[in-house]
């Protein structure tokens, strides 16, 4: 298939692009390197030394003989997006190109606005461009399990059948997101549902859980293909942070009681899920929702797991309970359905299978690059304005995002 990966220089996008290319699909990567700019703005960097995109792609081509076509530009720039679609003519577009950090979106007004503008406008542009230029193209959109929040009932896959005053209907599952970032995904879901209904587009919304792991078969082929491993307080996800903390003997930073339970999946399953969804597309006019995760854990369970494995490796780490900087339930019911990807053939990897190789060993390998100052949570949900350290990029990032660097660097 011809598949365009929006956000293909990022964590999920890079691993997915390589996997699909390796499987024989024709791949284009679309990215404007906004994420690399956000790291610069915040003064943070991935633990792993990721290479510039042209270098990554050249190494991939040398190793496999496969070409991935880069289109460098901004998906919030309609003309750029439309020209990419006209030139590449994708059968599926996988949309990863959004600002994906909840803490980033909660820094202050400017960051909340730039997150929602980037995410909602990019997705709207995509819907209009597909309607105009490629109405048969399947949209594979990355949503998040965090759209649902933590209701005191089972979470269904996108829709719930309810009876009210003697009448019955199947309706979108209620959304109770926990950050302006998570809210942007809810807005996207509504816009996509509407576009499928009025224009007959085809779309799959993947409500993905927290992704972990660095290695996939493809990324592991060469050091130059290494993927991101974010551990800072803004972009670092919880398991990465615990493994990086363990690697330098710091206490694990559990927020509050640690009963916050989330769905998780291995990056090897992310890439597989995307292929399964692309080769089994939604029908015209259909808006599908799949919950994309494989196991659920509480934050405290994860901390205990990392502590236990570290002990087996000869390192003793403590578990700290820090005041929770977020507004979220610290203990709650959680039971989310996730059978639709398994029905398509997903055979999950388990965390027990990845924790040492894909996380702790990677953290140990690059431990000299760990900056302990990156762990302390500084973004607080209750504050309207956080004093998060940023560079002078702050006011410029949106303006830069509006100026495509060039339409292609092929
Ligand atoms: P990431 O930040 O590593 O990658 C996103 C990429 O998109 C970056 O390379 C960035 O430069 C690019 N981008 C952002 N805005 C853009 C724009 N306007 N135009 C062009 N490129 C743009 O994020 P990720 O972890 O790979 O996440 C990818 C997607 O998956 C996001 O939508 C995220 O919400 C979703 N998701 C991620 C996780 C996770 O645990 N990482 C979990 C659930 C859902
Ligand atoms: N947490 C800690 N200690 C830490 C960091 C986080 O206890 O040092 C807690 C948080 O309070 C939260 C949980 O761990 O309860 C998960 O936080 P996270 O930062 O790992 O993940 P989250 O903010 O939910 O966001 C990540 C991705 C996002 C994606 C989401 C999927 O950054 O793009 O949408 O996971 S989900 O969680 O299903 O919404």
XYZ file of C-alpha atoms in Angstrom, residues 37 39-43 389-395:
13
model
C 11.890 22.510 18.379
C 12.623 19.957 23.050
C 14.833 22.941 22.330
C 12.249 25.323 23.755
C 12.085 23.348 27.008
C 15.823 22.680 27.207
C 11.946 26.998 32.085
C 11.724 27.734 28.364
C 14.016 29.348 25.815
C 13.157 32.371 23.720
C 11.622 29.935 21.206
C 8.408 30.140 23.215
C 6.718 32.910 21.218
